[in-house]
PDB file of C-alpha atoms and ligand atoms in Angstrom:
ATOM      1  CA  MET Y 739     -23.368  -9.976  18.080  1.00 78.00           C
ATOM      2  CA  SER Y 740     -21.825  -8.987  21.321  1.00 85.00           C
ATOM      3  CA  THR Y 741     -23.869  -7.165  23.884  1.00 93.00           C
ATOM      4  CA  PRO Y 742     -22.805  -3.470  24.126  1.00 96.00           C
ATOM      5  CA  GLU Y 743     -20.785  -2.532  27.260  1.00 97.00           C
ATOM      6  CA  LYS Y 744     -19.126   0.536  28.616  1.00 98.00           C
ATOM      7  CA  TYR Y 745     -15.410   1.068  28.116  1.00 98.00           C
ATOM      8  CA  THR Y 746     -12.730   3.569  29.209  1.00 98.00           C
ATOM      9  CA  ALA Y 747     -10.498   4.406  26.331  1.00 98.00           C
ATOM     10  CA  THR Y 748      -7.059   6.119  26.265  1.00 97.00           C
ATOM     11  CA  ILE Y 749      -6.089   8.323  23.364  1.00 97.00           C
ATOM     12  CA  LYS Y 750      -2.920   6.623  21.868  1.00 97.00           C
ATOM     13  CA  GLU Y 751      -2.636   8.313  18.583  1.00 96.00           C
ATOM     14  CA  LYS Y 752      -4.352  11.232  16.993  1.00 96.00           C
ATOM     15  CA  ARG Y 753      -3.732  13.333  13.790  1.00 97.00           C
ATOM     16  CA  TRP Y 754      -5.490  15.270  11.005  1.00 97.00           C
ATOM     17  CA  LEU Y 755      -5.666  13.146   7.730  1.00 97.00           C
ATOM     18  CA  THR Y 756      -6.974  16.112   5.973  1.00 97.00           C
ATOM     19  CA  SER Y 757      -7.966  19.676   6.992  1.00 95.00           C
ATOM     20  CA  ASP Y 758     -11.461  18.246   8.210  1.00 96.00           C
ATOM     21  CA  VAL Y 759     -10.854  14.419   8.932  1.00 98.00           C
ATOM     22  CA  PHE Y 760      -9.494  13.610  12.333  1.00 98.00           C
ATOM     23  CA  PHE Y 761      -8.021  10.163  12.995  1.00 98.00           C
ATOM     24  CA  VAL Y 762      -7.807   8.698  16.484  1.00 98.00           C
ATOM     25  CA  THR Y 763      -6.584   5.432  17.953  1.00 98.00           C
ATOM     26  CA  LEU Y 764      -8.172   4.527  21.186  1.00 98.00           C
ATOM     27  CA  GLU Y 765      -6.832   1.834  23.595  1.00 98.00           C
ATOM     28  CA  LEU Y 766      -9.596   0.136  25.439  1.00 98.00           C
ATOM     29  CA  ASP Y 767      -9.526  -0.898  29.157  1.00 98.00           C
ATOM     30  CA  ARG Y 768     -10.177  -4.494  27.903  1.00 98.00           C
ATOM     31  CA  PRO Y 769     -10.673  -6.106  24.445  1.00 97.00           C
ATOM     32  CA  MET Y 770     -13.922  -5.478  22.697  1.00 98.00           C
ATOM     33  CA  GLN Y 771     -15.523  -8.207  20.582  1.00 97.00           C
ATOM     34  CA  PHE Y 772     -16.936  -6.482  17.478  1.00 98.00           C
ATOM     35  CA  LYS Y 773     -17.661  -7.106  13.846  1.00 98.00           C
ATOM     36  CA  ALA Y 774     -16.167  -5.110  11.009  1.00 98.00           C
ATOM     37  CA  GLY Y 775     -18.538  -2.243  10.206  1.00 98.00           C
ATOM     38  CA  GLN Y 776     -19.921  -1.817  13.766  1.00 98.00           C
ATOM     39  CA  PHE Y 777     -19.752   1.457  15.737  1.00 98.00           C
ATOM     40  CA  VAL Y 778     -19.362   2.874  19.254  1.00 98.00           C
ATOM     41  CA  MET Y 779     -21.215   5.669  20.992  1.00 98.00           C
ATOM     42  CA  LEU Y 780     -18.555   8.041  22.269  1.00 98.00           C
ATOM     43  CA  ASP Y 781     -19.458  10.201  25.312  1.00 97.00           C
ATOM     44  CA  LEU Y 782     -18.814  13.893  25.468  1.00 96.00           C
ATOM     45  CA  PRO Y 783     -18.269  15.526  28.866  1.00 90.00           C
ATOM     46  CA  GLN Y 784     -19.980  18.792  27.965  1.00 89.00           C
ATOM     47  CA  PRO Y 785     -23.358  19.076  29.915  1.00 90.00           C
ATOM     48  CA  GLY Y 786     -26.285  18.103  27.752  1.00 92.00           C
ATOM     49  CA  GLU Y 787     -24.246  16.675  24.861  1.00 94.00           C
ATOM     50  CA  ARG Y 788     -25.492  13.330  23.646  1.00 96.00           C
ATOM     51  CA  PRO Y 789     -23.037  10.536  22.881  1.00 97.00           C
ATOM     52  CA  ARG Y 790     -21.962  10.445  19.126  1.00 98.00           C
ATOM     53  CA  PRO Y 791     -21.802   7.387  17.082  1.00 98.00           C
ATOM     54  CA  PHE Y 792     -18.551   6.562  15.221  1.00 98.00           C
ATOM     55  CA  SER Y 793     -17.531   3.453  13.209  1.00 98.00           C
ATOM     56  CA  MET Y 794     -14.588   1.261  13.712  1.00 98.00           C
ATOM     57  CA  ALA Y 795     -12.205   1.665  10.784  1.00 98.00           C
ATOM     58  CA  ASN Y 796      -9.920  -1.113  12.072  1.00 98.00           C
ATOM     59  CA  ALA Y 797     -10.591  -4.785  11.521  1.00 97.00           C
ATOM     60  CA  PRO Y 798     -11.558  -6.751  14.705  1.00 97.00           C
ATOM     61  CA  LYS Y 799      -9.420  -9.449  16.186  1.00 97.00           C
ATOM     62  CA  LYS Y 800     -10.570 -13.033  16.919  1.00 92.00           C
ATOM     63  CA  ASN Y 801     -10.276 -12.728  20.691  1.00 93.00           C
ATOM     64  CA  GLY Y 802     -11.393  -9.190  20.997  1.00 96.00           C
ATOM     65  CA  SER Y 803      -9.644  -5.987  19.900  1.00 97.00           C
ATOM     66  CA  GLY Y 804      -7.724  -3.893  22.407  1.00 97.00           C
ATOM     67  CA  THR Y 805      -7.728  -0.778  20.299  1.00 98.00           C
ATOM     68  CA  ILE Y 806     -10.256   0.965  18.011  1.00 98.00           C
ATOM     69  CA  GLU Y 807      -9.496   3.351  15.079  1.00 98.00           C
ATOM     70  CA  ILE Y 808     -11.821   6.135  14.242  1.00 98.00           C
ATOM     71  CA  CYS Y 809     -12.039   8.619  11.391  1.00 98.00           C
ATOM     72  CA  MET Y 810     -14.043  11.690  12.295  1.00 98.00           C
ATOM     73  CA  LYS Y 811     -15.385  14.431   9.931  1.00 97.00           C
ATOM     74  CA  ARG Y 812     -15.250  17.868  11.513  1.00 97.00           C
ATOM     75  CA  TYR Y 813     -18.091  19.990  10.481  1.00 95.00           C
ATOM     76  CA  GLU Y 814     -18.188  23.740  11.099  1.00 94.00           C
ATOM     77  CA  THR Y 815     -19.994  23.306  14.446  1.00 93.00           C
ATOM     78  CA  SER Y 816     -18.623  19.870  15.279  1.00 96.00           C
ATOM     79  CA  VAL Y 817     -17.987  19.136  19.000  1.00 96.00           C
ATOM     80  CA  THR Y 818     -16.285  15.847  18.865  1.00 97.00           C
ATOM     81  CA  ALA Y 819     -13.254  16.162  16.743  1.00 97.00           C
ATOM     82  CA  PRO Y 820     -12.094  19.454  18.238  1.00 96.00           C
ATOM     83  CA  TYR Y 821     -12.650  18.083  21.749  1.00 96.00           C
ATOM     84  CA  LEU Y 822     -10.505  14.982  21.233  1.00 96.00           C
ATOM     85  CA  ASP Y 823      -7.954  17.109  19.521  1.00 96.00           C
ATOM     86  CA  SER Y 824      -7.859  19.390  22.433  1.00 96.00           C
ATOM     87  CA  LEU Y 825      -7.025  16.498  24.915  1.00 96.00           C
ATOM     88  CA  PRO Y 826      -3.442  15.524  25.521  1.00 93.00           C
ATOM     89  CA  SER Y 827      -2.303  11.993  24.482  1.00 90.00           C
ATOM     90  CA  ASN Y 828      -3.082   9.318  27.115  1.00 94.00           C
ATOM     91  CA  SER Y 829      -6.324  11.166  28.219  1.00 96.00           C
ATOM     92  CA  SER Y 830      -9.331   8.967  28.771  1.00 97.00           C
ATOM     93  CA  VAL Y 831     -12.810   9.038  27.318  1.00 97.00           C
ATOM     94  CA  THR Y 832     -15.678   6.769  27.770  1.00 97.00           C
ATOM     95  CA  LEU Y 833     -17.794   4.850  25.116  1.00 98.00           C
ATOM     96  CA  ARG Y 834     -20.224   2.185  24.678  1.00 98.00           C
ATOM     97  CA  GLY Y 835     -20.288  -0.516  22.060  1.00 98.00           C
ATOM     98  CA  PRO Y 836     -20.273  -2.399  19.867  1.00 98.00           C
ATOM     99  CA  PHE Y 837     -23.570  -1.528  17.957  1.00 98.00           C
ATOM    100  CA  GLY Y 838     -24.851  -1.946  14.534  1.00 98.00           C
ATOM    101  CA  PHE Y 839     -25.831  -4.312  11.728  1.00 97.00           C
ATOM    102  CA  PHE Y 840     -23.740  -2.770   8.858  1.00 98.00           C
ATOM    103  CA  THR Y 841     -21.606  -5.916   8.534  1.00 98.00           C
ATOM    104  CA  LEU Y 842     -20.602  -8.215   5.599  1.00 98.00           C
ATOM    105  CA  ARG Y 843     -23.217 -10.922   5.018  1.00 97.00           C
ATOM    106  CA  ASP Y 844     -22.075 -14.374   3.802  1.00 94.00           C
ATOM    107  CA  SER Y 845     -22.993 -14.618   0.196  1.00 95.00           C
ATOM    108  CA  PRO Y 846     -21.616 -16.061  -3.055  1.00 94.00           C
ATOM    109  CA  ARG Y 847     -22.169 -12.757  -4.859  1.00 96.00           C
ATOM    110  CA  PRO Y 848     -19.315 -10.356  -5.398  1.00 96.00           C
ATOM    111  CA  VAL Y 849     -19.398  -7.218  -3.057  1.00 97.00           C
ATOM    112  CA  PHE Y 850     -19.647  -3.626  -4.334  1.00 98.00           C
ATOM    113  CA  PHE Y 851     -18.876  -0.967  -1.750  1.00 98.00           C
ATOM    114  CA  VAL Y 852     -19.925   2.645  -2.323  1.00 98.00           C
ATOM    115  CA  ALA Y 853     -18.656   5.278   0.113  1.00 98.00           C
ATOM    116  CA  THR Y 854     -18.417   9.033   0.213  1.00 98.00           C
ATOM    117  CA  GLY Y 855     -16.137  10.933   2.637  1.00 97.00           C
ATOM    118  CA  VAL Y 856     -15.674   9.403   6.125  1.00 98.00           C
ATOM    119  CA  GLY Y 857     -18.298   6.818   4.973  1.00 98.00           C
ATOM    120  CA  ILE Y 858     -15.110   4.832   4.014  1.00 98.00           C
ATOM    121  CA  ALA Y 859     -14.403   4.118   7.660  1.00 98.00           C
ATOM    122  CA  PRO Y 860     -16.697   0.919   8.350  1.00 98.00           C
ATOM    123  CA  ILE Y 861     -15.918  -0.250   4.711  1.00 97.00           C
ATOM    124  CA  LEU Y 862     -12.242   0.041   5.467  1.00 97.00           C
ATOM    125  CA  GLY Y 863     -12.867  -2.075   8.564  1.00 97.00           C
ATOM    126  CA  MET Y 864     -14.725  -4.808   6.437  1.00 97.00           C
ATOM    127  CA  MET Y 865     -12.000  -4.798   3.747  1.00 96.00           C
ATOM    128  CA  ARG Y 866      -9.218  -5.080   6.284  1.00 96.00           C
ATOM    129  CA  ASP Y 867     -11.136  -8.027   7.985  1.00 97.00           C
ATOM    130  CA  GLU Y 868     -11.544  -9.834   4.803  1.00 96.00           C
ATOM    131  CA  GLN Y 869      -7.894  -9.339   3.978  1.00 94.00           C
ATOM    132  CA  ASN Y 870      -6.748 -10.561   7.414  1.00 95.00           C
ATOM    133  CA  LYS Y 871      -8.957 -13.667   7.046  1.00 95.00           C
ATOM    134  CA  LYS Y 872      -7.605 -14.235   3.546  1.00 94.00           C
ATOM    135  CA  THR Y 873     -11.125 -14.897   2.244  1.00 93.00           C
ATOM    136  CA  ASN Y 874     -10.252 -13.821  -1.378  1.00 92.00           C
ATOM    137  CA  ARG Y 875     -13.710 -12.312  -1.544  1.00 94.00           C
ATOM    138  CA  ASP Y 876     -14.486 -10.493  -4.777  1.00 95.00           C
ATOM    139  CA  MET Y 877     -14.823  -6.872  -3.666  1.00 96.00           C
ATOM    140  CA  GLN Y 878     -14.785  -3.661  -5.479  1.00 96.00           C
ATOM    141  CA  LEU Y 879     -15.080   0.005  -4.256  1.00 97.00           C
ATOM    142  CA  LEU Y 880     -16.514   3.228  -5.637  1.00 97.00           C
ATOM    143  CA  PHE Y 881     -15.279   6.041  -3.346  1.00 97.00           C
ATOM    144  CA  GLY Y 882     -16.451   9.566  -3.801  1.00 97.00           C
ATOM    145  CA  VAL Y 883     -14.914  12.634  -2.366  1.00 97.00           C
ATOM    146  CA  ARG Y 884     -15.182  16.341  -3.351  1.00 97.00           C
ATOM    147  CA  TYR Y 885     -11.630  17.653  -3.717  1.00 96.00           C
ATOM    148  CA  ASP Y 886      -8.116  16.223  -4.363  1.00 96.00           C
ATOM    149  CA  THR Y 887      -7.240  17.048  -0.833  1.00 95.00           C
ATOM    150  CA  ASP Y 888     -10.056  14.875   0.588  1.00 95.00           C
ATOM    151  CA  CYS Y 889      -8.434  11.728  -0.693  1.00 95.00           C
ATOM    152  CA  ILE Y 890      -7.746   9.424   2.356  1.00 95.00           C
ATOM    153  CA  PHE Y 891      -6.357   5.912   2.482  1.00 95.00           C
ATOM    154  CA  MET Y 892      -5.866   5.886  -1.339  1.00 93.00           C
ATOM    155  CA  ASP Y 893      -2.650   3.795  -1.355  1.00 92.00           C
ATOM    156  CA  GLU Y 894      -4.126   1.249   0.937  1.00 94.00           C
ATOM    157  CA  LEU Y 895      -7.407   0.950  -1.021  1.00 94.00           C
ATOM    158  CA  ALA Y 896      -5.696   0.734  -4.431  1.00 91.00           C
ATOM    159  CA  ALA Y 897      -3.258  -1.987  -3.144  1.00 91.00           C
ATOM    160  CA  THR Y 898      -6.074  -3.994  -1.566  1.00 90.00           C
ATOM    161  CA  LEU Y 899      -8.687  -3.806  -4.288  1.00 90.00           C
ATOM    162  CA  PRO Y 900      -8.004  -4.604  -7.771  1.00 86.00           C
ATOM    163  CA  HIS Y 901     -11.135  -2.622  -8.668  1.00 92.00           C
ATOM    164  CA  CYS Y 902     -11.079   0.569  -6.857  1.00 94.00           C
ATOM    165  CA  THR Y 903     -12.420   3.830  -8.228  1.00 95.00           C
ATOM    166  CA  MET Y 904     -11.819   7.074  -6.438  1.00 96.00           C
ATOM    167  CA  THR Y 905     -13.977   9.786  -7.940  1.00 97.00           C
ATOM    168  CA  LEU Y 906     -13.933  13.541  -7.344  1.00 97.00           C
ATOM    169  CA  SER Y 907     -16.986  15.763  -7.720  1.00 96.00           C
ATOM    170  CA  GLN Y 908     -14.753  18.920  -7.907  1.00 97.00           C
ATOM    171  CA  PRO Y 909     -11.316  17.823  -8.844  1.00 97.00           C
ATOM    172  CA  SER Y 910      -8.477  20.248  -9.810  1.00 97.00           C
ATOM    173  CA  ASP Y 911      -7.238  20.264 -13.371  1.00 96.00           C
ATOM    174  CA  ALA Y 912      -4.203  18.086 -12.199  1.00 96.00           C
ATOM    175  CA  TRP Y 913      -6.452  15.266 -11.062  1.00 96.00           C
ATOM    176  CA  LYS Y 914      -5.913  12.276 -13.353  1.00 93.00           C
ATOM    177  CA  GLY Y 915      -8.464   9.904 -11.858  1.00 93.00           C
ATOM    178  CA  ALA Y 916     -12.156   9.489 -12.197  1.00 96.00           C
ATOM    179  CA  ARG Y 917     -14.511  12.603 -12.055  1.00 97.00           C
ATOM    180  CA  GLY Y 918     -18.078  13.041 -11.017  1.00 96.00           C
ATOM    181  CA  ARG Y 919     -20.544  11.770  -8.340  1.00 96.00           C
ATOM    182  CA  VAL Y 920     -20.741   8.226  -7.436  1.00 96.00           C
ATOM    183  CA  THR Y 921     -24.229   7.947  -8.892  1.00 95.00           C
ATOM    184  CA  GLU Y 922     -22.885   8.919 -12.386  1.00 95.00           C
ATOM    185  CA  HIS Y 923     -20.548   5.941 -12.182  1.00 96.00           C
ATOM    186  CA  LEU Y 924     -23.172   3.485 -10.970  1.00 95.00           C
ATOM    187  CA  ASN Y 925     -25.362   4.544 -13.893  1.00 93.00           C
ATOM    188  CA  ALA Y 926     -22.736   3.098 -16.236  1.00 91.00           C
ATOM    189  CA  LEU Y 927     -22.037  -0.018 -14.203  1.00 94.00           C
ATOM    190  CA  GLU Y 928     -22.779  -3.215 -16.181  1.00 94.00           C
ATOM    191  CA  ARG Y 929     -25.096  -5.910 -14.643  1.00 96.00           C
ATOM    192  CA  PRO Y 930     -25.391  -4.346 -11.158  1.00 96.00           C
ATOM    193  CA  GLU Y 931     -27.832  -7.159 -10.185  1.00 96.00           C
ATOM    194  CA  GLN Y 932     -24.922  -9.584  -9.758  1.00 97.00           C
ATOM    195  CA  PHE Y 933     -23.554  -7.646  -6.756  1.00 97.00           C
ATOM    196  CA  ASP Y 934     -24.360  -7.274  -2.924  1.00 98.00           C
ATOM    197  CA  PHE Y 935     -24.053  -3.460  -2.374  1.00 98.00           C
ATOM    198  CA  TYR Y 936     -22.754  -1.865   0.762  1.00 98.00           C
ATOM    199  CA  LEU Y 937     -23.405   2.043   0.908  1.00 98.00           C
ATOM    200  CA  CYS Y 938     -22.045   4.361   3.532  1.00 98.00           C
ATOM    201  CA  GLY Y 939     -22.094   8.223   3.479  1.00 98.00           C
ATOM    202  CA  ASN Y 940     -24.286  11.084   3.951  1.00 96.00           C
ATOM    203  CA  PRO Y 941     -28.149  10.662   3.801  1.00 97.00           C
ATOM    204  CA  ASP Y 942     -28.554  12.220   0.299  1.00 96.00           C
ATOM    205  CA  MET Y 943     -25.790   9.994  -1.318  1.00 96.00           C
ATOM    206  CA  VAL Y 944     -27.270   6.956   0.252  1.00 98.00           C
ATOM    207  CA  LYS Y 945     -30.876   7.658  -0.810  1.00 98.00           C
ATOM    208  CA  GLU Y 946     -29.918   8.538  -4.345  1.00 97.00           C
ATOM    209  CA  THR Y 947     -27.610   5.570  -4.744  1.00 97.00           C
ATOM    210  CA  ARG Y 948     -30.209   3.209  -3.338  1.00 98.00           C
ATOM    211  CA  ASP Y 949     -32.880   4.551  -5.579  1.00 97.00           C
ATOM    212  CA  LEU Y 950     -30.766   4.419  -8.581  1.00 97.00           C
ATOM    213  CA  LEU Y 951     -29.885   0.655  -7.845  1.00 97.00           C
ATOM    214  CA  LEU Y 952     -33.377  -0.390  -7.211  1.00 97.00           C
ATOM    215  CA  SER Y 953     -34.378   1.310 -10.499  1.00 96.00           C
ATOM    216  CA  ARG Y 954     -31.650  -0.791 -12.137  1.00 95.00           C
ATOM    217  CA  ASN Y 955     -33.333  -4.031 -10.984  1.00 95.00           C
ATOM    218  CA  VAL Y 956     -30.989  -4.570  -7.917  1.00 97.00           C
ATOM    219  CA  SER Y 957     -33.176  -6.204  -5.229  1.00 96.00           C
ATOM    220  CA  ALA Y 958     -33.601  -4.129  -2.114  1.00 97.00           C
ATOM    221  CA  GLU Y 959     -32.339  -6.972   0.226  1.00 97.00           C
ATOM    222  CA  ARG Y 960     -29.123  -6.795  -1.535  1.00 97.00           C
ATOM    223  CA  VAL Y 961     -28.542  -3.187  -0.800  1.00 98.00           C
ATOM    224  CA  TYR Y 962     -27.075  -2.704   2.842  1.00 98.00           C
ATOM    225  CA  PHE Y 963     -26.379   0.765   4.040  1.00 98.00           C
ATOM    226  CA  GLU Y 964     -25.332   2.892   6.974  1.00 98.00           C
ATOM    227  CA  ILE Y 965     -26.251   6.697   6.975  1.00 98.00           C
ATOM    228  CA  PHE Y 966     -23.837   9.024   8.592  1.00 97.00           C
TER     229      PHE Y 966
HETATM  230  C1  LIG J2330     -24.101   4.400  12.835  1.00 78.66           C
HETATM  231  C2  LIG J2330     -23.299   5.642  12.557  1.00 78.66           C
HETATM  232  C3  LIG J2330     -21.831   5.586  12.501  1.00 78.66           C
HETATM  233  C4  LIG J2330     -21.206   6.889  12.187  1.00 78.66           C
HETATM  234  N1  LIG J2330     -19.820   6.765  12.082  1.00 78.66           N
HETATM  235  C5  LIG J2330     -19.158   7.892  11.831  1.00 78.66           C
HETATM  236  C6  LIG J2330     -17.697   7.798  11.468  1.00 78.66           C
HETATM  237  O1  LIG J2330     -17.010   6.816  11.586  1.00 78.66           O
HETATM  238  N2  LIG J2330     -17.143   9.029  11.250  1.00 78.66           N
HETATM  239  C7  LIG J2330     -17.926  10.114  11.212  1.00 78.66           C
HETATM  240  O2  LIG J2330     -17.100  11.236  11.018  1.00 78.66           O
HETATM  241  N3  LIG J2330     -19.089  10.298  11.475  1.00 78.66           N
HETATM  242  C8  LIG J2330     -19.802   9.191  11.671  1.00 78.66           C
HETATM  243  N4  LIG J2330     -21.120   9.278  11.945  1.00 78.66           N
HETATM  244  C9  LIG J2330     -21.749  10.572  11.823  1.00 78.66           C
HETATM  245  C10 LIG J2330     -21.540  11.354  13.222  1.00 78.66           C
HETATM  246  O3  LIG J2330     -21.928  10.493  14.288  1.00 78.66           O
HETATM  247  C11 LIG J2330     -22.406  12.547  13.246  1.00 78.66           C
HETATM  248  O4  LIG J2330     -22.071  13.346  12.146  1.00 78.66           O
HETATM  249  C12 LIG J2330     -22.060  13.341  14.571  1.00 78.66           C
HETATM  250  O5  LIG J2330     -23.078  14.360  14.643  1.00 78.66           O
HETATM  251  C13 LIG J2330     -20.730  13.987  14.456  1.00 78.66           C
HETATM  252  O6  LIG J2330     -20.560  14.727  15.776  1.00 78.66           O
HETATM  253  P1  LIG J2330     -19.861  16.112  15.655  1.00 78.66           P
HETATM  254  O7  LIG J2330     -19.523  16.401  17.147  1.00 78.66           O
HETATM  255  O8  LIG J2330     -18.864  16.156  14.662  1.00 78.66           O
HETATM  256  O9  LIG J2330     -21.042  17.117  15.060  1.00 78.66           O
HETATM  257  P2  LIG J2330     -22.284  17.465  15.775  1.00 78.66           P
HETATM  258  O10 LIG J2330     -22.028  18.447  16.937  1.00 78.66           O
HETATM  259  O11 LIG J2330     -23.155  16.325  16.232  1.00 78.66           O
HETATM  260  O12 LIG J2330     -22.902  18.394  14.691  1.00 78.66           O
HETATM  261  C14 LIG J2330     -22.553  19.585  14.351  1.00 78.66           C
HETATM  262  C15 LIG J2330     -23.195  20.082  13.153  1.00 78.66           C
HETATM  263  O13 LIG J2330     -22.589  19.394  12.140  1.00 78.66           O
HETATM  264  C16 LIG J2330     -23.507  19.242  11.089  1.00 78.66           C
HETATM  265  N5  LIG J2330     -23.503  17.829  10.709  1.00 78.66           N
HETATM  266  C17 LIG J2330     -23.522  16.724  11.563  1.00 78.66           C
HETATM  267  N6  LIG J2330     -23.536  15.617  10.857  1.00 78.66           N
HETATM  268  C18 LIG J2330     -23.714  16.049   9.521  1.00 78.66           C
HETATM  269  C19 LIG J2330     -23.716  15.354   8.358  1.00 78.66           C
HETATM  270  N7  LIG J2330     -23.851  14.040   8.269  1.00 78.66           N
HETATM  271  N8  LIG J2330     -23.837  16.109   7.114  1.00 78.66           N
HETATM  272  C20 LIG J2330     -23.743  17.382   7.212  1.00 78.66           C
HETATM  273  N9  LIG J2330     -23.713  18.176   8.291  1.00 78.66           N
HETATM  274  C21 LIG J2330     -23.595  17.501   9.425  1.00 78.66           C
HETATM  275  C22 LIG J2330     -24.799  19.733  11.482  1.00 78.66           C
HETATM  276  O14 LIG J2330     -25.016  21.073  11.184  1.00 78.66           O
HETATM  277  C23 LIG J2330     -24.613  19.776  12.991  1.00 78.66           C
HETATM  278  O15 LIG J2330     -25.526  20.606  13.661  1.00 78.66           O
HETATM  279  C24 LIG J2330     -21.886   8.061  12.120  1.00 78.66           C
HETATM  280  C25 LIG J2330     -23.254   8.106  12.361  1.00 78.66           C
HETATM  281  C26 LIG J2330     -23.953   6.938  12.503  1.00 78.66           C
HETATM  282  C27 LIG J2330     -25.343   6.947  12.606  1.00 78.66           C
END
């Protein structure tokens, strides 16, 4: 793993993917060596505000990546997304990175990703990395969001992964896909012990999913997770 360093980053692209998920591309003052799934700590200029962790959604490049992509959930009292949204393009921010150990391990077993909401970000980075490297790794994804309007990256996910389930906990009548929470689908999963699991999302989802997998005889060291 690379040692974290401080970077100055310029806002190159920003847009809202949904009403509460903000996407930003940051150009770094020099390439960063990171692993898919790692995160940066973004500084906020407001006095007393601590830096916030955000995962890279893009795949790294072999000789270091000059840009990073971040998907940011905006909560009612969020500081970060409204702050970045208020800045003009080409404004600068500072950050430190890379950090974290939520990265794909070498393993002969198939990979099963479980994400909710913006928890898809580091998993997207891992999937894209595997695709760039043409590893042909056996990967599947269970991705949970609340409403139809929360679906992000659907086309890319479906095109990349033959086994990709997007499940909505509060779908509209028009929704034709899977329904229910991710844990309901995992209850029905056959032979879960064959997989390495990678979970990312809010604390409740990660805890419930991990407990469920352990109760279904998946060994704890095969359940990797990042809590947002
Ligand atoms: C390793 C790591 C990687 C992360 N990567 C990402 C990422 O890629 N994208 C992303 O959107 N987030 C990510 N997070 C979570 C993110 O850092 C926090 O949610 C952070 O607090 C967001 O800053 P903010 O300014 O939006 O909200 P803050 O100002 O920090 O919080 C505002 C309020 O929002 C509410 N809130 C904050 N977090 C949550 C939550 N998880 N669930 C419910 N309410 C909450 C709380 O009421 C809080 O008081 C990551 C966290 C970790 C630990």
